[in-house]
Tab-separated table of C-alpha atoms and ligand atoms in Angstrom:
chain	number	residue	atom	x	y	z
A	1	MET	CA	-0.597	0.122	-0.433
A	2	LYS	CA	1.454	3.065	-1.384
A	3	LYS	CA	-1.140	5.552	0.179
A	4	ILE	CA	-4.375	5.263	0.277
A	5	GLY	CA	-5.847	3.594	-2.792
A	6	GLU	CA	-2.824	2.966	-4.283
A	7	VAL	CA	-1.155	0.290	-4.503
A	8	GLY	CA	2.179	-1.525	-5.644
A	9	PHE	CA	5.723	-3.217	-5.772
A	10	MET	CA	8.277	-1.756	-4.396
A	11	GLU	CA	11.696	-2.429	-2.261
A	12	LYS	CA	12.124	-2.880	0.905
A	13	PRO	CA	15.328	-3.975	3.561
A	14	MET	CA	15.548	-7.092	4.501
A	15	PRO	CA	13.036	-7.163	7.826
A	16	THR	CA	15.679	-7.918	11.097
A	17	ILE	CA	14.522	-9.312	14.501
A	18	ILE	CA	12.616	-6.487	16.962
A	19	THR	CA	12.894	-8.073	20.178
A	20	GLY	CA	15.281	-11.088	21.105
A	21	ARG	CA	11.848	-12.920	21.090
A	22	GLY	CA	10.632	-12.549	17.141
A	23	ALA	CA	11.327	-14.506	14.128
A	24	ILE	CA	12.700	-13.488	9.868
A	25	ILE	CA	10.123	-15.914	7.502
A	26	LYS	CA	11.302	-16.344	4.519
A	27	THR	CA	7.084	-16.459	2.713
A	28	THR	CA	5.912	-19.703	0.702
A	29	THR	CA	2.290	-18.897	0.282
A	30	ALA	CA	-0.163	-16.076	1.088
A	31	LEU	CA	-3.853	-15.537	1.207
A	32	VAL	CA	-5.427	-11.844	0.193
A	33	CYS	CA	-8.146	-10.783	2.193
A	34	THR	CA	-11.240	-8.480	1.677
A	35	SER	CA	-9.769	-7.077	5.084
A	36	ASP	CA	-6.680	-5.602	2.701
A	37	ILE	CA	-8.958	-4.094	0.801
A	38	HIS	CA	-10.460	-2.229	3.720
A	39	THR	CA	-7.171	-0.716	4.580
A	40	VAL	CA	-6.100	0.359	1.248
A	41	LYS	CA	-9.294	1.654	0.957
A	42	GLY	CA	-8.684	3.987	4.081
A	43	ALA	CA	-10.927	1.904	6.936
A	44	ILE	CA	-8.332	2.158	9.630
A	45	GLY	CA	-6.123	5.507	8.253
A	46	GLU	CA	-3.985	6.176	6.922
A	47	ARG	CA	-1.429	4.647	5.600
A	48	PHE	CA	2.543	5.002	3.872
A	49	ASP	CA	4.738	1.916	1.865
A	50	HIS	CA	2.736	-0.379	3.973
A	51	THR	CA	3.346	-3.546	3.188
A	52	LEU	CA	-0.099	-5.252	2.989
A	53	GLY	CA	-1.043	-9.413	3.927
A	54	HIS	CA	-1.810	-11.239	7.132
A	55	GLU	CA	-2.738	-14.736	6.000
A	56	ALA	CA	0.752	-16.378	5.085
A	57	CYS	CA	3.204	-19.727	5.450
A	58	GLY	CA	6.755	-20.169	4.630
A	59	ILE	CA	10.154	-20.996	6.194
A	60	VAL	CA	12.016	-19.918	8.780
A	61	HIS	CA	15.062	-17.658	7.862
A	62	SER	CA	16.176	-16.460	11.450
A	63	VAL	CA	15.179	-16.521	15.500
A	64	GLY	CA	15.771	-14.415	17.927
A	65	ASN	CA	18.521	-15.355	20.845
A	66	ASN	CA	15.255	-15.734	23.438
A	67	ALA	CA	13.204	-17.764	20.565
A	68	THR	CA	13.929	-21.546	21.318
A	69	LEU	CA	10.814	-23.982	20.396
A	70	PHE	CA	11.545	-23.083	16.387
A	71	LYS	CA	14.776	-22.963	14.092
A	72	PRO	CA	15.757	-22.055	10.844
A	73	GLY	CA	14.344	-24.228	8.102
A	74	ASP	CA	10.626	-25.264	10.123
A	75	ARG	CA	7.807	-24.931	7.972
A	76	ILE	CA	5.862	-22.675	10.063
A	77	VAL	CA	2.387	-21.161	9.996
A	78	VAL	CA	1.530	-17.988	11.855
A	79	ASN	CA	-2.374	-16.089	12.601
A	80	ALA	CA	-3.631	-13.069	11.384
A	81	ILE	CA	-3.440	-11.681	15.396
A	82	THR	CA	0.431	-11.865	17.133
A	83	PRO	CA	-0.233	-12.015	20.947
A	84	CYS	CA	2.418	-11.068	23.018
A	85	TYR	CA	0.418	-12.621	25.591
A	86	ARG	CA	2.101	-10.805	28.591
A	87	CYS	CA	-0.285	-7.644	28.462
A	88	HIS	CA	-2.961	-7.211	30.448
A	89	ASN	CA	-6.014	-8.091	27.520
A	90	CYS	CA	-3.673	-10.951	26.580
A	91	GLN	CA	-3.848	-12.197	30.740
A	92	ARG	CA	-7.583	-11.486	31.006
A	93	GLY	CA	-8.368	-13.611	28.248
A	94	PHE	CA	-8.158	-11.475	25.064
A	95	PRO	CA	-5.230	-12.093	23.465
A	96	SER	CA	-7.001	-10.916	20.024
A	97	GLN	CA	-6.740	-7.330	21.841
A	98	CYS	CA	-3.002	-7.328	23.083
A	99	THR	CA	-2.470	-3.727	23.486
A	100	GLN	CA	1.965	-4.787	23.456
A	101	ALA	CA	3.602	-2.722	20.579
A	102	LEU	CA	3.798	-6.035	18.202
A	103	GLY	CA	0.705	-8.006	19.856
A	104	GLY	CA	-3.033	-8.096	18.669
A	105	TRP	CA	-3.748	-7.273	15.152
A	106	LYS	CA	-0.352	-6.303	13.657
A	107	PHE	CA	0.199	-7.653	10.688
A	108	ALA	CA	-0.184	-5.129	7.766
A	109	ASN	CA	-2.278	-3.053	10.959
A	110	THR	CA	1.052	-0.835	12.479
A	111	LYS	CA	3.198	-3.440	11.058
A	112	ASP	CA	4.565	-4.454	8.003
A	113	GLY	CA	2.662	-8.104	6.636
A	114	SER	CA	3.244	-10.902	4.875
A	115	PHE	CA	3.293	-9.520	1.206
A	116	ALA	CA	6.826	-9.672	1.059
A	117	GLU	CA	9.460	-12.069	0.201
A	118	TYR	CA	10.206	-11.915	4.183
A	119	PHE	CA	8.390	-11.183	7.185
A	120	HIS	CA	9.052	-10.621	10.948
A	121	VAL	CA	6.943	-12.536	13.399
A	122	ASN	CA	6.709	-11.096	16.510
A	123	ASP	CA	6.622	-13.836	19.719
A	124	ALA	CA	7.418	-16.526	17.416
A	125	ASP	CA	7.342	-19.086	20.010
A	126	ALA	CA	4.331	-18.789	20.888
A	127	ASN	CA	2.960	-17.109	17.521
A	128	LEU	CA	5.011	-19.988	14.664
A	129	THR	CA	3.043	-23.459	14.544
A	130	LEU	CA	4.673	-26.773	12.547
A	131	ILE	CA	2.993	-27.436	9.399
A	132	PRO	CA	1.785	-31.330	9.769
A	133	GLU	CA	3.533	-33.159	6.995
A	134	ASN	CA	0.220	-34.182	4.873
A	135	VAL	CA	-0.992	-30.478	5.034
A	136	SER	CA	-0.241	-27.873	2.032
A	137	ASP	CA	1.061	-24.644	2.298
A	138	GLU	CA	-2.131	-23.631	0.559
A	139	ALA	CA	-4.235	-25.558	3.134
A	140	ALA	CA	-1.871	-24.269	6.503
A	141	CYS	CA	-2.507	-20.498	5.316
A	142	TYR	CA	-6.653	-20.696	5.507
A	143	THR	CA	-6.194	-21.792	9.405
A	144	THR	CA	-4.062	-18.255	9.278
A	145	ASP	CA	-7.645	-16.167	9.124
A	146	MET	CA	-10.770	-17.593	7.279
A	147	MET	CA	-11.074	-20.976	9.840
A	148	SER	CA	-10.112	-19.188	12.614
A	149	THR	CA	-12.317	-16.755	12.577
A	150	GLY	CA	-15.125	-18.396	11.193
A	151	PHE	CA	-15.470	-21.116	13.198
A	152	LYS	CA	-14.557	-18.348	16.395
A	153	GLY	CA	-17.805	-17.246	14.407
A	154	ALA	CA	-19.247	-20.144	15.234
A	155	GLU	CA	-18.385	-20.433	18.252
A	156	ASN	CA	-19.406	-17.030	20.070
A	157	ALA	CA	-22.973	-17.873	18.631
A	158	GLY	CA	-23.614	-20.711	20.848
A	159	ILE	CA	-24.175	-23.022	18.720
A	160	VAL	CA	-26.757	-25.388	20.642
A	161	LEU	CA	-26.338	-29.047	19.363
A	162	GLY	CA	-29.308	-29.957	16.874
A	163	GLY	CA	-30.418	-26.241	17.417
A	164	SER	CA	-30.866	-23.943	14.570
A	165	ALA	CA	-28.033	-21.082	12.610
A	166	ALA	CA	-28.087	-18.606	10.155
A	167	VAL	CA	-25.151	-17.573	8.294
A	168	PHE	CA	-25.925	-14.256	5.935
A	169	GLY	CA	-23.078	-13.193	3.966
A	170	LEU	CA	-20.968	-16.970	2.468
A	171	GLY	CA	-17.754	-15.040	1.591
A	172	PRO	CA	-14.723	-16.982	2.617
A	173	VAL	CA	-15.355	-16.767	6.233
A	174	GLY	CA	-19.152	-16.970	6.180
A	175	GLN	CA	-18.110	-20.415	4.130
A	176	MET	CA	-16.291	-21.249	7.600
A	177	CYS	CA	-19.089	-20.657	9.747
A	178	VAL	CA	-21.470	-22.493	7.924
A	179	ALA	CA	-18.773	-25.453	8.354
A	180	GLY	CA	-18.178	-24.774	12.314
A	181	ALA	CA	-21.560	-24.372	13.006
A	182	ARG	CA	-21.705	-27.711	11.280
A	183	LEU	CA	-18.865	-29.096	13.151
A	184	LEU	CA	-20.082	-27.525	16.157
A	185	GLY	CA	-23.797	-29.764	15.551
A	186	ALA	CA	-25.790	-27.451	14.978
A	187	GLY	CA	-29.107	-29.687	13.625
A	188	MET	CA	-30.052	-26.853	10.872
A	189	ILE	CA	-27.970	-24.272	9.007
A	190	ILE	CA	-29.671	-22.129	6.693
A	191	GLY	CA	-26.786	-20.233	4.460
A	192	VAL	CA	-28.175	-16.698	2.958
A	193	ASP	CA	-26.544	-14.531	-0.036
A	194	ASN	CA	-27.475	-13.371	-3.136
A	195	VAL	CA	-24.553	-15.386	-5.503
A	196	PRO	CA	-25.637	-18.746	-7.018
A	197	HIS	CA	-21.633	-19.826	-7.158
A	198	ARG	CA	-21.222	-18.986	-3.022
A	199	LEU	CA	-25.174	-20.630	-2.168
A	200	GLU	CA	-23.812	-24.037	-4.322
A	201	LEU	CA	-20.997	-24.031	-1.633
A	202	ALA	CA	-21.514	-23.530	0.896
A	203	LYS	CA	-23.841	-26.976	0.489
A	204	GLU	CA	-21.030	-28.612	0.351
A	205	TYR	CA	-19.218	-27.156	3.913
A	206	GLY	CA	-22.507	-28.011	5.276
A	207	ALA	CA	-25.533	-25.654	4.959
A	208	ASP	CA	-29.064	-27.682	5.106
A	209	ILE	CA	-30.659	-25.177	3.302
A	210	THR	CA	-29.667	-21.551	1.101
A	211	ILE	CA	-31.401	-18.848	0.765
A	212	ASN	CA	-30.684	-16.246	-2.510
A	213	PHE	CA	-31.625	-12.816	-1.070
A	214	ASN	CA	-32.554	-11.257	-5.225
A	215	GLU	CA	-35.018	-13.761	-4.435
A	216	LYS	CA	-37.011	-14.053	-1.308
A	217	ASP	CA	-36.291	-12.692	1.637
A	218	PRO	CA	-33.842	-14.135	4.067
A	219	VAL	CA	-35.558	-12.860	7.611
A	220	GLU	CA	-39.008	-14.353	6.145
A	221	GLU	CA	-37.534	-17.277	4.794
A	222	ILE	CA	-35.904	-17.899	7.887
A	223	MET	CA	-38.851	-17.577	10.267
A	224	ALA	CA	-40.682	-19.757	7.882
A	225	LEU	CA	-38.776	-22.545	7.982
A	226	THR	CA	-38.492	-22.435	12.264
A	227	ASN	CA	-42.616	-22.319	13.132
A	228	GLY	CA	-41.876	-18.250	13.388
A	229	GLU	CA	-39.338	-18.668	16.130
A	230	GLY	CA	-36.042	-17.181	14.242
A	231	VAL	CA	-33.224	-19.581	14.754
A	232	ASP	CA	-31.005	-20.112	17.893
A	233	SER	CA	-28.104	-19.004	16.257
A	234	SER	CA	-26.747	-16.202	13.578
A	235	MET	CA	-23.653	-15.141	12.320
A	236	GLU	CA	-23.215	-12.169	10.154
A	237	ALA	CA	-20.412	-12.349	8.336
A	238	VAL	CA	-20.373	-9.313	6.065
A	239	GLY	CA	-20.237	-6.222	7.652
A	240	ALA	CA	-22.981	-4.058	6.769
A	241	GLN	CA	-26.049	-2.383	8.407
A	242	LYS	CA	-28.810	-4.992	6.504
A	243	PRO	CA	-27.840	-8.532	7.476
A	244	PHE	CA	-26.703	-7.384	10.953
A	245	GLU	CA	-29.848	-6.403	11.608
A	246	ASN	CA	-31.208	-9.385	9.557
A	247	CYS	CA	-29.362	-10.682	12.627
A	248	ILE	CA	-31.319	-9.819	15.445
A	249	TYR	CA	-34.889	-10.283	13.520
A	250	ALA	CA	-33.999	-13.645	13.428
A	251	THR	CA	-32.486	-15.010	16.016
A	252	ARG	CA	-35.659	-15.860	18.719
A	253	PRO	CA	-35.752	-14.731	22.278
A	254	GLY	CA	-32.559	-16.033	23.941
A	255	GLY	CA	-30.240	-16.656	21.244
A	256	THR	CA	-26.970	-15.418	20.172
A	257	ILE	CA	-26.386	-12.852	17.220
A	258	SER	CA	-22.214	-13.980	16.091
A	259	ASN	CA	-20.825	-10.710	14.500
A	260	VAL	CA	-18.421	-11.807	12.069
A	261	GLY	CA	-18.101	-9.362	9.624
A	262	TYR	CA	-15.411	-6.329	9.919
A	263	HIS	CA	-18.017	-2.979	9.310
A	264	GLY	CA	-15.412	-1.028	7.338
A	265	GLU	CA	-17.719	2.141	6.974
A	266	GLY	CA	-19.900	4.466	8.764
A	267	ASP	CA	-20.662	5.101	12.697
A	268	TYR	CA	-23.135	3.441	13.415
A	269	ILE	CA	-25.179	0.202	12.982
A	270	ASN	CA	-28.009	0.922	14.458
A	271	LEU	CA	-30.557	-1.858	16.207
A	272	PRO	CA	-34.242	-2.700	14.898
A	273	ARG	CA	-35.572	-1.487	17.877
A	274	LEU	CA	-38.894	-4.158	18.500
A	275	ALA	CA	-36.974	-7.260	17.266
A	276	TRP	CA	-34.569	-6.495	19.673
A	277	GLY	CA	-37.018	-6.584	22.105
A	278	VAL	CA	-37.445	-2.977	22.779
A	279	GLY	CA	-33.963	-4.390	24.550
A	280	MET	CA	-35.554	-7.003	26.826
A	281	ALA	CA	-35.137	-9.944	24.725
A	282	GLU	CA	-32.292	-12.091	25.681
A	283	LYS	CA	-30.674	-11.732	22.884
A	284	THR	CA	-27.009	-12.093	22.882
A	285	ILE	CA	-24.470	-10.331	20.347
A	286	LYS	CA	-21.484	-11.271	20.087
A	287	THR	CA	-18.014	-9.558	19.219
A	288	LEU	CA	-14.605	-11.113	18.213
A	289	LEU	CA	-11.119	-10.417	16.055
A	290	CYS	CA	-9.798	-13.592	14.733
A	291	PRO	CA	-7.982	-16.159	17.719
A	292	GLY	CA	-3.946	-16.609	17.378
A	293	GLY	CA	-1.381	-18.398	18.558
A	294	SER	CA	-0.175	-22.071	18.217
A	295	GLU	CA	-2.303	-23.474	20.458
A	296	ARG	CA	-5.045	-22.241	18.328
A	297	MET	CA	-3.432	-22.872	14.924
A	298	THR	CA	-2.814	-26.584	16.342
A	299	ARG	CA	-6.328	-27.106	16.497
A	300	LEU	CA	-7.213	-25.826	13.242
A	301	LEU	CA	-4.125	-27.933	11.616
A	302	ARG	CA	-5.935	-30.860	12.899
A	303	ILE	CA	-9.392	-30.471	11.923
A	304	VAL	CA	-7.480	-30.092	8.033
A	305	GLN	CA	-5.205	-33.202	8.827
A	306	THR	CA	-8.158	-35.238	9.827
A	307	GLY	CA	-10.232	-33.895	6.603
A	308	ARG	CA	-13.052	-33.021	8.561
A	309	VAL	CA	-12.967	-29.561	6.562
A	310	ASP	CA	-10.786	-28.827	3.880
A	311	PRO	CA	-10.305	-24.857	3.370
A	312	THR	CA	-8.881	-25.169	-0.124
A	313	LYS	CA	-12.704	-25.215	-1.939
A	314	LEU	CA	-12.679	-21.486	-1.234
A	315	THR	CA	-9.521	-21.006	-3.595
A	316	SER	CA	-10.499	-19.634	-6.464
A	317	HIS	CA	-7.904	-18.770	-8.411
A	318	HIS	CA	-3.609	-18.867	-8.153
A	319	PHE	CA	-1.471	-15.754	-8.752
A	320	LYS	CA	2.434	-15.290	-8.709
A	321	PHE	CA	3.488	-13.200	-6.659
A	322	ALA	CA	4.532	-11.174	-9.211
A	323	ASP	CA	0.712	-10.639	-10.691
A	324	MET	CA	-0.371	-10.253	-6.960
A	325	GLU	CA	-1.293	-6.664	-7.819
A	326	LYS	CA	-3.654	-8.150	-9.862
A	327	ALA	CA	-4.867	-10.880	-7.373
A	328	PHE	CA	-5.644	-7.924	-5.329
A	329	TRP	CA	-8.128	-5.742	-7.360
A	330	MET	CA	-9.625	-8.535	-8.029
A	331	MET	CA	-10.604	-9.384	-4.317
A	332	ASP	CA	-11.896	-6.192	-4.552
A	333	THR	CA	-14.324	-6.084	-7.294
A	334	LYS	CA	-14.884	-10.229	-6.996
A	335	GLU	CA	-14.790	-9.933	-10.962
A	336	ASP	CA	-14.959	-14.179	-12.275
A	337	ASN	CA	-16.550	-15.748	-9.222
A	338	MET	CA	-13.803	-14.663	-7.031
A	339	ILE	CA	-14.021	-15.872	-3.622
A	340	LYS	CA	-9.818	-16.311	-1.921
A	341	PRO	CA	-6.911	-16.058	-4.548
A	342	VAL	CA	-3.829	-18.366	-3.170
A	343	ILE	CA	-0.514	-16.214	-3.607
A	344	HIS	CA	2.563	-18.311	-4.707
A	345	PHE	CA	6.263	-16.699	-3.857
A	346	ASP	CA	8.205	-19.719	-5.626
B	401	ZN	ZN1	-7.771	-11.961	7.021
């Protein structure tokens, strides 16, 4: 990102290890995220000559003196979020909200990200994870954000064994909300979007019913499917007013609305007052930021390794690193049925 609205290649010096706990990774594979697009459009403010990217895996190039668990040559993956595990928010159990200088969401936010031949990882022992032999780099990259975020969306939605769940927005994170709801035992999963191939893919990931919101009103449909009660759990995986309020309408009293989407525009998100029971419907709204750390990543890799979920079905395009500017803008327009582009560094 050269500045708001402008991306392109530039030469930068080799990154150096910032504290003894850090590591330098030689990037092998990366994914482009819609949040990178938000960043370039100015959602988190101006950035100059800023390296984007937070979904990547690679080979350990070097480690700091105080990082003891990894060595050069290790094939690793690192989550989009890299907490320090020492600050107050980490100690309170909210490591994604890490407040230390290099923790929390820092890749392509307050430090350079992974769309480069080499990138720096803080607190390597806690944030790097070895990739099992039978897991590809491409599959491993999906654990860094799409799986961790989407599955957390389902975990936060309080999925009830045999209960009902709706996912609004079937981009890559929404697809992983569907897969997560399936893993957690939802009895009926309803996927909502307006793009036919996304609706089809959601069925592969476990949606029982899909609703094209260009053809039918999703709230009316969900009400009809649940005897007028609404679902136990809903997930907002877009980051916009309409799907957010649809979650409030479509969730039954006592149910849970899990916000997963990145609300990149506007100053307020409004609640529909009556559907919210004038504040008394006991509808819980939960929010999240992608959980990181090697324990989380080990669990996600296990789900890939055992074939419970194949995240590579999300891959719609492959690009070489040299062509990533094209991949980046295609991720914005979603042209050519774009879901997720994989960037190969060699
Ligand atoms: Zn991402």
